[in-house]
mmCIF file of C-alpha atoms in Angstrom:
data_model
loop_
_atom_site.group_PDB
_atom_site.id
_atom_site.type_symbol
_atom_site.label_atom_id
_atom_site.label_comp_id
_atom_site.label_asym_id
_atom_site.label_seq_id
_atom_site.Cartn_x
_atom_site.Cartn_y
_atom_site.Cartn_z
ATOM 1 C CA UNK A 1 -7.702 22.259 -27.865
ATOM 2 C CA UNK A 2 -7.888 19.810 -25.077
ATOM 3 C CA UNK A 3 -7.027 20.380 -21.324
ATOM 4 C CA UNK A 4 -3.656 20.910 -20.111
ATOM 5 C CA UNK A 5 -3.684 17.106 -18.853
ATOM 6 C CA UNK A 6 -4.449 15.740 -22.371
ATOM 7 C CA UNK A 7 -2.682 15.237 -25.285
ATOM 8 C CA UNK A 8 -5.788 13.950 -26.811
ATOM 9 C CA UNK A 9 -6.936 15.507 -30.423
ATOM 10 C CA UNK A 10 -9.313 18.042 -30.934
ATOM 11 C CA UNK A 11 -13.341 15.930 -30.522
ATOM 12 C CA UNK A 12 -15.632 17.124 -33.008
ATOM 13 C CA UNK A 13 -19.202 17.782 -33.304
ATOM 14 C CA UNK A 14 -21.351 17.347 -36.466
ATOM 15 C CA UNK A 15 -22.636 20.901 -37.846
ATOM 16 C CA UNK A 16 -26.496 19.874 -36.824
ATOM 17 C CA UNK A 17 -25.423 19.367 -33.404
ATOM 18 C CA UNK A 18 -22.787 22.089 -33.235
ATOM 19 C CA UNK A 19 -24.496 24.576 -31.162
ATOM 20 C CA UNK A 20 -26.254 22.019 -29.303
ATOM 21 C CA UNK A 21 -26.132 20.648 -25.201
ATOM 22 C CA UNK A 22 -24.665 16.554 -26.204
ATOM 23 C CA UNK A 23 -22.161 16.490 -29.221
ATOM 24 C CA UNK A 24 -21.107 12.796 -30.876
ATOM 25 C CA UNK A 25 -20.066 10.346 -28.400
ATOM 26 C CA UNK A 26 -18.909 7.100 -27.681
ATOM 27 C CA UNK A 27 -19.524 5.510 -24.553
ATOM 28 C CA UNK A 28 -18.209 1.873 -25.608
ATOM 29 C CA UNK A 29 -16.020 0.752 -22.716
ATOM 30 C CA UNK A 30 -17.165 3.002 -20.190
ATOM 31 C CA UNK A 31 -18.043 0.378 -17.809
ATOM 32 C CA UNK A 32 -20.247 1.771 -15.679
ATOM 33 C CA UNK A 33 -21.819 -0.702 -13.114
ATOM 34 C CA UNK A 34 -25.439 -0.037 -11.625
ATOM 35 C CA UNK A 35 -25.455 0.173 -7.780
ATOM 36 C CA UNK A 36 -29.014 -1.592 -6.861
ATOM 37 C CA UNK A 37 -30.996 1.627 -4.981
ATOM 38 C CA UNK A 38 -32.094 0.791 -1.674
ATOM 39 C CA UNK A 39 -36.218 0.122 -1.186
ATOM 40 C CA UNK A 40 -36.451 3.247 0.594
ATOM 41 C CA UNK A 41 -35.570 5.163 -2.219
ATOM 42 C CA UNK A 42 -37.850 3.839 -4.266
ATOM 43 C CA UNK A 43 -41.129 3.817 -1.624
ATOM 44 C CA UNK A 44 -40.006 7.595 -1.478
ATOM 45 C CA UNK A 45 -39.961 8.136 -5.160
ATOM 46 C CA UNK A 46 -43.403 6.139 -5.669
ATOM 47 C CA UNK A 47 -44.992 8.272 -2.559
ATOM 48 C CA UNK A 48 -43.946 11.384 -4.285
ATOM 49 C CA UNK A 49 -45.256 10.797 -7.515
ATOM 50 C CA UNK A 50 -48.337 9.247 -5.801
ATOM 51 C CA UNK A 51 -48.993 12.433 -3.973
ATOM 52 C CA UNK A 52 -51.073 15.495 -5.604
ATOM 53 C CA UNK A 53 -49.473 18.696 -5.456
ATOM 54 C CA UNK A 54 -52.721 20.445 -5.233
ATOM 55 C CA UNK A 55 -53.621 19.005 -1.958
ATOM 56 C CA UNK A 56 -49.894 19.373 -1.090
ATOM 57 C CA UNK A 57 -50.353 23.070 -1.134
ATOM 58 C CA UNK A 58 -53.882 22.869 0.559
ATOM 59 C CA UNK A 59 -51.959 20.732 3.375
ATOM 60 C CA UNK A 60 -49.907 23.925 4.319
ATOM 61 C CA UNK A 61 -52.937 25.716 5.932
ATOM 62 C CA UNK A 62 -52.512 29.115 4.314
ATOM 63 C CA UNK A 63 -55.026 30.942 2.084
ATOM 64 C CA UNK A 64 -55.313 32.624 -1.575
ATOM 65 C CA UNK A 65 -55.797 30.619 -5.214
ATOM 66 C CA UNK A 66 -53.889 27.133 -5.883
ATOM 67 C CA UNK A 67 -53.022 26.550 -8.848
ATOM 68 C CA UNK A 68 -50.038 24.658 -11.444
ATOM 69 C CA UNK A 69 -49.453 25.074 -15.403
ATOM 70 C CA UNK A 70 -46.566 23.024 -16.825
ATOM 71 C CA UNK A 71 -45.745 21.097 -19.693
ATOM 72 C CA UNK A 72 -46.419 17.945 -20.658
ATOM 73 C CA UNK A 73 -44.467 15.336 -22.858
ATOM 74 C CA UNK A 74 -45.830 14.898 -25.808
ATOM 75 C CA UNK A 75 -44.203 13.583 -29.587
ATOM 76 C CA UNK A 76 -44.839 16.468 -31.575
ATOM 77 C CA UNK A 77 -42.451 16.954 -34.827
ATOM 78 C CA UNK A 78 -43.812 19.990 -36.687
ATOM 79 C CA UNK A 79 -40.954 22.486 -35.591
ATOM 80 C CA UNK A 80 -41.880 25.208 -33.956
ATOM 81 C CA UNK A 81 -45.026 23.603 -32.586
ATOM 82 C CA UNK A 82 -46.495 24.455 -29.162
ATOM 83 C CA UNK A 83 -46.002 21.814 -26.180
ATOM 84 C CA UNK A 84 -48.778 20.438 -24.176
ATOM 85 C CA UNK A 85 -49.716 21.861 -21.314
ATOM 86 C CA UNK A 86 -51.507 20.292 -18.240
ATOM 87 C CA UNK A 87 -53.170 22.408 -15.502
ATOM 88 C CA UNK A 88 -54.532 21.397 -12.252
ATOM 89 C CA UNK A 89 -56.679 23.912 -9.217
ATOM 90 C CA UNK A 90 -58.363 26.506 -9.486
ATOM 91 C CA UNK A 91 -57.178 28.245 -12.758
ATOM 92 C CA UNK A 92 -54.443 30.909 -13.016
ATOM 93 C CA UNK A 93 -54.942 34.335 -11.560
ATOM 94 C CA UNK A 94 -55.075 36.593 -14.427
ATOM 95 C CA UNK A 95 -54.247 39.453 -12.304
ATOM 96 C CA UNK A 96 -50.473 37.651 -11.707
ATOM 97 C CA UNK A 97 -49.486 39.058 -15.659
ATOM 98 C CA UNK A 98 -47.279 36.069 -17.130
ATOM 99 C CA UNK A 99 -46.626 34.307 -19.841
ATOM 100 C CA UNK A 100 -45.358 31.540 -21.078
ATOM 101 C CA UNK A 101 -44.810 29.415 -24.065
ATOM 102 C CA UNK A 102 -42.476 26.131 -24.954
ATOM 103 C CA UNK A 103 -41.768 25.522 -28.939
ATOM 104 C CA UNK A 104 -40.158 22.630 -30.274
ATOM 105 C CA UNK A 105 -36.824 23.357 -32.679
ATOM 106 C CA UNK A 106 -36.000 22.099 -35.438
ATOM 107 C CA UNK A 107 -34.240 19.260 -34.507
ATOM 108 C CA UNK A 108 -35.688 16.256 -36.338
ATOM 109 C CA UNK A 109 -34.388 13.471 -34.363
ATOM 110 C CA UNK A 110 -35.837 14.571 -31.339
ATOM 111 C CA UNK A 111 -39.296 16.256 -29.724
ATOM 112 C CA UNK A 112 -39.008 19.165 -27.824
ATOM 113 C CA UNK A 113 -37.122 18.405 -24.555
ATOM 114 C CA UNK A 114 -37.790 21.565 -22.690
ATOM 115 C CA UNK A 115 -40.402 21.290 -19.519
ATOM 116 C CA UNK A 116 -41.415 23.955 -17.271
ATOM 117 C CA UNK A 117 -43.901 24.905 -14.724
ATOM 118 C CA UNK A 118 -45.469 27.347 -12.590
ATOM 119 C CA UNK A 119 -46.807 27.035 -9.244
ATOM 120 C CA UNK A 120 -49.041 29.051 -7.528
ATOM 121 C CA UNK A 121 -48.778 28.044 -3.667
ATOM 122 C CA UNK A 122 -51.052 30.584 -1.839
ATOM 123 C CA UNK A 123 -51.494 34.438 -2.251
ATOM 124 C CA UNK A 124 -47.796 35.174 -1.173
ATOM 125 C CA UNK A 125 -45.637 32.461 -3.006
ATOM 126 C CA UNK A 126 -45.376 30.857 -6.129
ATOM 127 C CA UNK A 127 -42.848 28.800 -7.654
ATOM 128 C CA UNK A 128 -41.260 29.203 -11.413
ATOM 129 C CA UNK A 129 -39.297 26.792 -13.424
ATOM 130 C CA UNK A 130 -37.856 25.654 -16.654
ATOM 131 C CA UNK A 131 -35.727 22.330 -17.589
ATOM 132 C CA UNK A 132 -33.771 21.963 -21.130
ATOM 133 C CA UNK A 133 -33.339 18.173 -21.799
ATOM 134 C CA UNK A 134 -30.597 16.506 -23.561
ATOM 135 C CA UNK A 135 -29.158 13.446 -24.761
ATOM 136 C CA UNK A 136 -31.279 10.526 -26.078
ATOM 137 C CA UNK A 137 -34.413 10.400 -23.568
ATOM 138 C CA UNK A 138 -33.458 14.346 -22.149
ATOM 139 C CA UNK A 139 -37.553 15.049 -22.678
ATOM 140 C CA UNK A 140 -38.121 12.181 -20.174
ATOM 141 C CA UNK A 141 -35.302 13.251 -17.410
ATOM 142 C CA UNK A 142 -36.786 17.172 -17.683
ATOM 143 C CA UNK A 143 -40.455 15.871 -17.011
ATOM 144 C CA UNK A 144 -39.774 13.709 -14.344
ATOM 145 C CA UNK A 145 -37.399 16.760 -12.488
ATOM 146 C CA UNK A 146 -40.222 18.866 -13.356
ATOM 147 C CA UNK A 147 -42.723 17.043 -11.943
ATOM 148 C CA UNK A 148 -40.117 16.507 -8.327
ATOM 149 C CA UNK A 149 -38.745 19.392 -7.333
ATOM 150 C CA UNK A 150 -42.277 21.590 -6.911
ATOM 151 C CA UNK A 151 -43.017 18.451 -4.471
ATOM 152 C CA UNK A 152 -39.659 18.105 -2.854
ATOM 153 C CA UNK A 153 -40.049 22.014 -2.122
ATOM 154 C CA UNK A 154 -43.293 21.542 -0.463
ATOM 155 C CA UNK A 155 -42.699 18.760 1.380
ATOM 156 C CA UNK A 156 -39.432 20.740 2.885
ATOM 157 C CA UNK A 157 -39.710 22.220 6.149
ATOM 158 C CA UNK A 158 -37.407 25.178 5.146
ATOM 159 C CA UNK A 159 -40.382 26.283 2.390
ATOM 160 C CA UNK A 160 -41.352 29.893 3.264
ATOM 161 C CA UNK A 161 -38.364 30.070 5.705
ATOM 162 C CA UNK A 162 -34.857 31.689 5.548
ATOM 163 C CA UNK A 163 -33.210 28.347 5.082
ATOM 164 C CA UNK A 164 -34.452 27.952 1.388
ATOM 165 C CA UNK A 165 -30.656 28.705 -0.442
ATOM 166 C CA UNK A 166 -30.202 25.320 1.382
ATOM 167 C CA UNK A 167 -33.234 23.692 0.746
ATOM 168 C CA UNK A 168 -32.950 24.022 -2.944
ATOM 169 C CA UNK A 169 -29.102 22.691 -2.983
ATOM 170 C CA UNK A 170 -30.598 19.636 -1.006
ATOM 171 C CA UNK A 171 -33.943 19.559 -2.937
ATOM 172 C CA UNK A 172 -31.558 19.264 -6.353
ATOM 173 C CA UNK A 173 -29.154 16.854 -4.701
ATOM 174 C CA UNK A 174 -32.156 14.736 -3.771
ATOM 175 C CA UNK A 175 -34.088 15.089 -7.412
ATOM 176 C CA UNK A 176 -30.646 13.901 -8.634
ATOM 177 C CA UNK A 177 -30.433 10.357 -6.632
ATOM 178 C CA UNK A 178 -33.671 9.929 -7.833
ATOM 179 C CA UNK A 179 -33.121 10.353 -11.558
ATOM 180 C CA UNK A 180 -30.265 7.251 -10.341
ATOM 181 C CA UNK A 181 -32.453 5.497 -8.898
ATOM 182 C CA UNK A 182 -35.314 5.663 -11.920
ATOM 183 C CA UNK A 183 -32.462 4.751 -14.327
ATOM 184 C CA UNK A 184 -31.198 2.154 -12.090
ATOM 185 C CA UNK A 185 -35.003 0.560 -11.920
ATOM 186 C CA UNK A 186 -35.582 0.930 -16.053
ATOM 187 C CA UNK A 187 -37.969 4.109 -15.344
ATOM 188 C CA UNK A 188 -36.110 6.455 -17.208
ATOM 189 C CA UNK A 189 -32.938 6.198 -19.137
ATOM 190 C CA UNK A 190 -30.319 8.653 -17.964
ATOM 191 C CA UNK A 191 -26.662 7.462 -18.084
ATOM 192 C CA UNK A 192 -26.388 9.380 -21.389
ATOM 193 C CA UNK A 193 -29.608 11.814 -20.885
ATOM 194 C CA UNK A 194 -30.175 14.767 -18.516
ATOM 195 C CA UNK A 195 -31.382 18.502 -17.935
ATOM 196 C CA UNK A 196 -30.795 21.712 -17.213
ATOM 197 C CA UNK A 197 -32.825 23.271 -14.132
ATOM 198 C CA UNK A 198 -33.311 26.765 -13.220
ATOM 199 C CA UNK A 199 -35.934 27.468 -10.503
ATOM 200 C CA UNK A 200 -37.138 30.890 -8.649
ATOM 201 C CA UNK A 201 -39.389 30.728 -5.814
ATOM 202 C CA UNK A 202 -41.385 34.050 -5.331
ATOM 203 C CA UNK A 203 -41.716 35.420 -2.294
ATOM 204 C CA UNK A 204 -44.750 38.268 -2.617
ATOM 205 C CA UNK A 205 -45.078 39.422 0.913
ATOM 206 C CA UNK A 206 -41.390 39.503 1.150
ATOM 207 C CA UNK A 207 -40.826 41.028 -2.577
ATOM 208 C CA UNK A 208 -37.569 39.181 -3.236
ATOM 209 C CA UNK A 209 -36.826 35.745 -5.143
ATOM 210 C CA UNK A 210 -34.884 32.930 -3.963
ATOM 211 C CA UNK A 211 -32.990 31.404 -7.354
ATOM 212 C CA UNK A 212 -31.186 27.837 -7.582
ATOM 213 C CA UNK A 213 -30.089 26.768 -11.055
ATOM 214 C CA UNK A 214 -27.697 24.324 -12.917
ATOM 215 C CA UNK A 215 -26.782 24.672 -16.657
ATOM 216 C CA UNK A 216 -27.613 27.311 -19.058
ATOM 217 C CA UNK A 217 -30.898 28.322 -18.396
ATOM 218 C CA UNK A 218 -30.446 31.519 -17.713
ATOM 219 C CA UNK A 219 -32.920 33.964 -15.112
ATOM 220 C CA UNK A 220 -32.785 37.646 -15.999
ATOM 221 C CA UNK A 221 -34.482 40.282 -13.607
ATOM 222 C CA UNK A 222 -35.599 43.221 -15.531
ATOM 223 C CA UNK A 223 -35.482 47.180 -14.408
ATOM 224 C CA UNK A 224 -36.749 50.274 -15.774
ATOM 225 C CA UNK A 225 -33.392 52.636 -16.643
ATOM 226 C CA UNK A 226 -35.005 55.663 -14.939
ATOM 227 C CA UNK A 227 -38.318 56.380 -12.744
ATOM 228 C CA UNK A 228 -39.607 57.794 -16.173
ATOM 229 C CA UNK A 229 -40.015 53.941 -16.935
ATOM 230 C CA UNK A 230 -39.356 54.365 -20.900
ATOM 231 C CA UNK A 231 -36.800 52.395 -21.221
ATOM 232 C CA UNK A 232 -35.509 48.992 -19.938
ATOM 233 C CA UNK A 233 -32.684 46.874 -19.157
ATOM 234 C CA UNK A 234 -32.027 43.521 -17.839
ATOM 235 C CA UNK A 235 -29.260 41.633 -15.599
ATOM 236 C CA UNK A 236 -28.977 37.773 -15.770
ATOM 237 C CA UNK A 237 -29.408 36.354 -12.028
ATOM 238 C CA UNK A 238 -27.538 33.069 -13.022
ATOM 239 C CA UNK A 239 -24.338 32.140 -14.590
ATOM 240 C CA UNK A 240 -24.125 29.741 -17.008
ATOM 241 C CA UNK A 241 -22.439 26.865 -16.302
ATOM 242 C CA UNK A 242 -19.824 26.072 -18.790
ATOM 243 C CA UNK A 243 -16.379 23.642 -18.382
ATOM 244 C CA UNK A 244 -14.022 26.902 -19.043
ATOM 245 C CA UNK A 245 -15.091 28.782 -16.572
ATOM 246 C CA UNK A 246 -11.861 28.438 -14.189
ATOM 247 C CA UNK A 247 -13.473 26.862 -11.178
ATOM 248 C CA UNK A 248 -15.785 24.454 -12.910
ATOM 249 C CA UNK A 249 -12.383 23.061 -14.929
ATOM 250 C CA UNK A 250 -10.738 23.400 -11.893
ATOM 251 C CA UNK A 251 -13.505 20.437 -10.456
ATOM 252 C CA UNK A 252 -13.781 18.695 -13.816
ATOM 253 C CA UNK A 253 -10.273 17.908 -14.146
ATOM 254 C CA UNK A 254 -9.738 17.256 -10.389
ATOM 255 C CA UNK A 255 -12.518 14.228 -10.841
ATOM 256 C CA UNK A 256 -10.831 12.911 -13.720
ATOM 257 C CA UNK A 257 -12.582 14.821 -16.442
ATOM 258 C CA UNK A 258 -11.314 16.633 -19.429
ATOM 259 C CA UNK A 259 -12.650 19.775 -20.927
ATOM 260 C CA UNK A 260 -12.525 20.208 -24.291
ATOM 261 C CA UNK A 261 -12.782 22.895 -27.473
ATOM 262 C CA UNK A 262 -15.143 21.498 -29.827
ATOM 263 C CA UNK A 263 -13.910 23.349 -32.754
ATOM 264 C CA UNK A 264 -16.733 25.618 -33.138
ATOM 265 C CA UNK A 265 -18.733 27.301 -30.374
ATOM 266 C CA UNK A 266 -18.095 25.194 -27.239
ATOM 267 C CA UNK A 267 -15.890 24.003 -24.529
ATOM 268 C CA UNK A 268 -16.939 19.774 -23.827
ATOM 269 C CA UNK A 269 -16.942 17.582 -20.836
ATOM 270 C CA UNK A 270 -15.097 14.435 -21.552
ATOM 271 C CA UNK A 271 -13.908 11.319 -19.350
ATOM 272 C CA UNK A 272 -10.509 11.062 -19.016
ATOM 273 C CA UNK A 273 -9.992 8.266 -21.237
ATOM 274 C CA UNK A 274 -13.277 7.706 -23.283
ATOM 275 C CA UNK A 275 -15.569 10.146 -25.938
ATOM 276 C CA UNK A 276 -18.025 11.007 -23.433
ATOM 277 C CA UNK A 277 -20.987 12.504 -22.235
ATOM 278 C CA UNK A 278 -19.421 15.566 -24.752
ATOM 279 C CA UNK A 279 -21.505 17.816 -22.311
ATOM 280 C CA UNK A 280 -21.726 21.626 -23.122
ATOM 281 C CA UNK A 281 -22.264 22.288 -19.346
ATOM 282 C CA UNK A 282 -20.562 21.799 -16.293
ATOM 283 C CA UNK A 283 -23.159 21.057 -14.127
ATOM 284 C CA UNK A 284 -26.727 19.532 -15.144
ATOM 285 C CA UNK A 285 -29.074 17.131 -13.466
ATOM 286 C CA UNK A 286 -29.314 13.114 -14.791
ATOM 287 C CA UNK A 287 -25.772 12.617 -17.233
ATOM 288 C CA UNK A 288 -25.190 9.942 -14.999
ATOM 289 C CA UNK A 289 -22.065 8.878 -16.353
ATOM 290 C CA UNK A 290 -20.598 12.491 -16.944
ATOM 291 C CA UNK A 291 -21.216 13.024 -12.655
ATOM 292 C CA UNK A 292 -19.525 9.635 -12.538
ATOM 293 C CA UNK A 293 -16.587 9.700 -14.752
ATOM 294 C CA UNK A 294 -16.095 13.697 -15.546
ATOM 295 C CA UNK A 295 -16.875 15.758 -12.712
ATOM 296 C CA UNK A 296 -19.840 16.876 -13.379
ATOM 297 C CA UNK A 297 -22.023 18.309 -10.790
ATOM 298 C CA UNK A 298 -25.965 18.680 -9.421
ATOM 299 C CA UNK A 299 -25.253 21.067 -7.042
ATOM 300 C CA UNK A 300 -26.991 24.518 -7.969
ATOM 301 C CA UNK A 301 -26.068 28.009 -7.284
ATOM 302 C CA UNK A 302 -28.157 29.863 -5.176
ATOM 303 C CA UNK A 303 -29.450 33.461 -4.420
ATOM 304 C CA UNK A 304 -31.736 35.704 -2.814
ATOM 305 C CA UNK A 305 -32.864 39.041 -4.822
ATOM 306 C CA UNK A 306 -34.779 41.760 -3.241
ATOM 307 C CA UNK A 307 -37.302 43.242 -5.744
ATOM 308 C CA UNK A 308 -37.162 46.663 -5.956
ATOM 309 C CA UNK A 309 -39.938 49.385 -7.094
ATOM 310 C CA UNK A 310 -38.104 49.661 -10.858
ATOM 311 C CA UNK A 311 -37.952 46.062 -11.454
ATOM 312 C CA UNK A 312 -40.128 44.663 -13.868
ATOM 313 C CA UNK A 313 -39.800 41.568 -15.471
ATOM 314 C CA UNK A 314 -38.799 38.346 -14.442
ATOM 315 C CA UNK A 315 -37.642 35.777 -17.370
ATOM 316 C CA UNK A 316 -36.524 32.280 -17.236
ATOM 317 C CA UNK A 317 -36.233 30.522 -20.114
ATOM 318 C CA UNK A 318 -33.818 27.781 -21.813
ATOM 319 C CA UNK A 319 -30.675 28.749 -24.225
ATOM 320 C CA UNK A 320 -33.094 28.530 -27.337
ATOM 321 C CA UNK A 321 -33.563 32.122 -26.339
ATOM 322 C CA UNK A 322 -30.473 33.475 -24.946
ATOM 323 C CA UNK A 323 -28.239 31.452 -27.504
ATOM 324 C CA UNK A 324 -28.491 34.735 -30.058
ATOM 325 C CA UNK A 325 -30.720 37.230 -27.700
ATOM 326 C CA UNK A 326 -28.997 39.546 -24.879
ATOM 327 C CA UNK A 327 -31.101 39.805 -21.196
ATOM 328 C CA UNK A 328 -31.734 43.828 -22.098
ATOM 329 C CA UNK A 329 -32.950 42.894 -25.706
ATOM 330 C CA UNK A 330 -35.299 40.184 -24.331
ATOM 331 C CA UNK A 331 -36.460 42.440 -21.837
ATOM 332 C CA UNK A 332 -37.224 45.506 -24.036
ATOM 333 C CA UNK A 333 -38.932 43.001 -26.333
ATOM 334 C CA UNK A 334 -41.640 41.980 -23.734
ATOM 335 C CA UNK A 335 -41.765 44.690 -22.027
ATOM 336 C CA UNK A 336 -42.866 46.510 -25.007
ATOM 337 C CA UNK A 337 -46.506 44.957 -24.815
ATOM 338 C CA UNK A 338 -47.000 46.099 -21.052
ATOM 339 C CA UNK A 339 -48.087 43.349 -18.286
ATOM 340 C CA UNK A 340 -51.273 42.823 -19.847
ATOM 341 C CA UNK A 341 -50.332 41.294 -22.728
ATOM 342 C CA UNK A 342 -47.695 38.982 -21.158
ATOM 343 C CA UNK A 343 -48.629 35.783 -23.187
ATOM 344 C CA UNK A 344 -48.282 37.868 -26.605
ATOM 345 C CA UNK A 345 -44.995 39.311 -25.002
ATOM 346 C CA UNK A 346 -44.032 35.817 -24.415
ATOM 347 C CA UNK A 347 -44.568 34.327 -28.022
ATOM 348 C CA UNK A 348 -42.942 37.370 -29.385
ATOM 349 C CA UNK A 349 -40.103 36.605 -27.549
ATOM 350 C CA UNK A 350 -40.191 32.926 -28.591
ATOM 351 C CA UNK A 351 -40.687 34.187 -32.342
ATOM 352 C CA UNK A 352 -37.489 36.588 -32.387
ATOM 353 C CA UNK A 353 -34.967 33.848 -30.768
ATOM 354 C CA UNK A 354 -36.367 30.981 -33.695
ATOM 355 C CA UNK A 355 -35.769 33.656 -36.648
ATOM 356 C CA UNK A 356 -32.219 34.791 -35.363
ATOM 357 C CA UNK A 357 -32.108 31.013 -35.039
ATOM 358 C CA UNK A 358 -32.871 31.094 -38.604
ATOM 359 C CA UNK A 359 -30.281 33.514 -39.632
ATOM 360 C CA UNK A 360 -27.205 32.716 -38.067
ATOM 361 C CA UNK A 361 -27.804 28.828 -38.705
ATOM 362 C CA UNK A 362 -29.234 28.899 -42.358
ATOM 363 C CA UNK A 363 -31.993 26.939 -40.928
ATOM 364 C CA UNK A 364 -30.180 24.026 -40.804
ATOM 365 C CA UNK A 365 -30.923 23.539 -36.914
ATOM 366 C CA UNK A 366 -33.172 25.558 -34.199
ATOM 367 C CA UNK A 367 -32.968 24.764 -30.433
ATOM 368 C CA UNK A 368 -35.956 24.355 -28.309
ATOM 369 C CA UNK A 369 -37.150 27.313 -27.171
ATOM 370 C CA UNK A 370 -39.255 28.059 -23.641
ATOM 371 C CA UNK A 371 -40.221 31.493 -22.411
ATOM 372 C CA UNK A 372 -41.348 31.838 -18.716
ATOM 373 C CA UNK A 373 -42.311 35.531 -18.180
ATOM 374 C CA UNK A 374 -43.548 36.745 -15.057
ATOM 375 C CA UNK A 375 -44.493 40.607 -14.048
ATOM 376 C CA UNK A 376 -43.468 42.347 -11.172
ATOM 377 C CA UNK A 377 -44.506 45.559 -9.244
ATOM 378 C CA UNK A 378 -47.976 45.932 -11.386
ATOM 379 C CA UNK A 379 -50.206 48.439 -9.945
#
């Protein structure tokens, strides 16, 4: 069914995309005009991208192993396939306990469009992230955000302070004109195209984690049950960001936007009068014509966690996990190899979301599937 201010029929997805972020559209007529960016924006974006982030993290004086590990694009199409990676520093610090790992689904039109990263400022804060592309060029709009915001964090005065909620709202606002502007200048191609983004910054000396996120990417903190630490559970530290949830619909349709049942497993973003973006998600970064014409959004939620001594697990990861796994599942699953085995943990978490992929969907479709795991309070 469509929104209360629609009479419209019920829009459809094809069964291969059902379950996916972008269902069938049609943007014919949707008349969007490109606003020329101003040359400052785009001396700022080519500064940024000119600038290393190692040496970014050397420039803020303090001590301890630099490091980054992230994906890179690549045009892999064997499903299931691992991404590139790309490193740069001085090598990760085994003694840190994560894992990580970013397959491609089986989606043969497409390569995998998930990016992540991790960021090893100095001895007392890192930085942990994972983008799910969509649309057409989605893999292109998650690398590029992947690549920003580590930089636009650094370069922020409010880094290591107690201003970072706000930093990260204005560090995804600004990532956001910049997708505009790289569309607007040919660089990437986002009217049509965007991400999911879900970062944690990791405070050590402070033991708590600062979280901004858009989309469906969902962060879960795990926690032992007891202090016998046998069993686990795990909480989600992000909602997802869906066009039924009230207040989301509530913006959607006060922009102009319609939200609408798909028919099978998902409410869509629509513009009031044309078949388009068909967004699963409310809020997302690039979609440049749903944040136009149907209320979409790039501001994240944020919050601050304080770890405490029976938390264990951190996980971010994209909806290729969480579409058919619960945040106490995945947690029991990797915490069953122990923090020293937290890249087998991670591919064994990777495996189990691609087979229940597998089941419920008859193979006919598998999202892309990243796994960010990171280990907390180990001795």
């Amino acid at each position: 069914m469509g929104c209360s201010s629609s009479s419209q029929a019920q829009t459809t997805v094809s069964t291969q995309r059902r379950r996916l972020s972008v269902g069938e559209v049609n943007n014919e007529g949707s008349g969007l005009a490109d606003e020329p960016s101003t040359e400052e924006k785009r001396g700022a974006i080519q500064a940024l991208s000119a600038e290393d982030l190692i040496e970014m993290m050397k420039e803020k004086g303090s001590g301890g192993r630099k490091f980054s590990i992230g994906s890179k694009t690549d045009a892999g199409t064997q499903s299931f396939s691992v991404k590139k990676t790309e490193e740069a520093g001085e090598g990760m610090d085994k003694s840190l306990r994560i894992g990580y790992t970013c397959r491609k689904g089986l989606k043969p039109e497409s390569p995998n469009q998930d990016s992540w990263s991790i960021v090893q400022v100095d001895e007392n804060f890192s930085i942990y992230a994972v983008y799910d592309g969509h649309g057409g060029k989605g893999h292109d709009v998650s690398n590029f955000v992947k690549d920003t915001v580590p930089k636009l964090i650094l370069k922020d005065p409010r880094f290591r302070t107690a201003d970072m909620p706000a930093m990260l709202v204005d560090v995804f606002k600004t990532t956001q004109s910049y997708v505009q502007t790289m569309d607007q200048t040919k660089q990437l191609s986002a009217q049509m195209a965007g991400t999911t983004a879900t970062v944690v910054i990791h405070d050590k000396a402070q033991n708590q984690l600062t979280v901004a996120h858009v989309a469906d990417s969902t962060c879960v903190l795990g926690k032992y049950t007891d202090e016998s630490k046998k069993n686990s559970d795990g909480v989600a530290l992000t909602r997802d960001h869906k066009p039924d949830l009230q207040d989301e619909r509530r913006r959607i349709e006060k922009a102009g936007g319609r939200v609408v049942f798909d028919g099978y497993a998902n409410y869509r973003v629509y513009a009031k009068n044309g078949q388009y973006p068909g967004l699963n998600m409310s809020r997302c970064l690039g979609d440049l014509l749903g944040h136009k014409d149907a209320g979409c959004s790039a501001e994240p939620e944020t919050s601050v966690v304080k770890i405490e001594p029976l938390h264990n697990a951190l996980l971010l990861c994209s909806d290729g996990v969480w579409e058919f796994i619960k945040p106490a599942e995945a947690v029991s699953i990797v915490m069953a190899l122990g923090p020293e085995q937290a890249q087998q943990a991670a591919d064994k978490l990777a495996k189990e979301a691609w087979d229940r992929w597998i089941k419920e969907e008859g193979g006919q479709v598998v999202d892309d599937i990243t796994v960010v795991l990171v280990h907390l309070n180990v001795d």
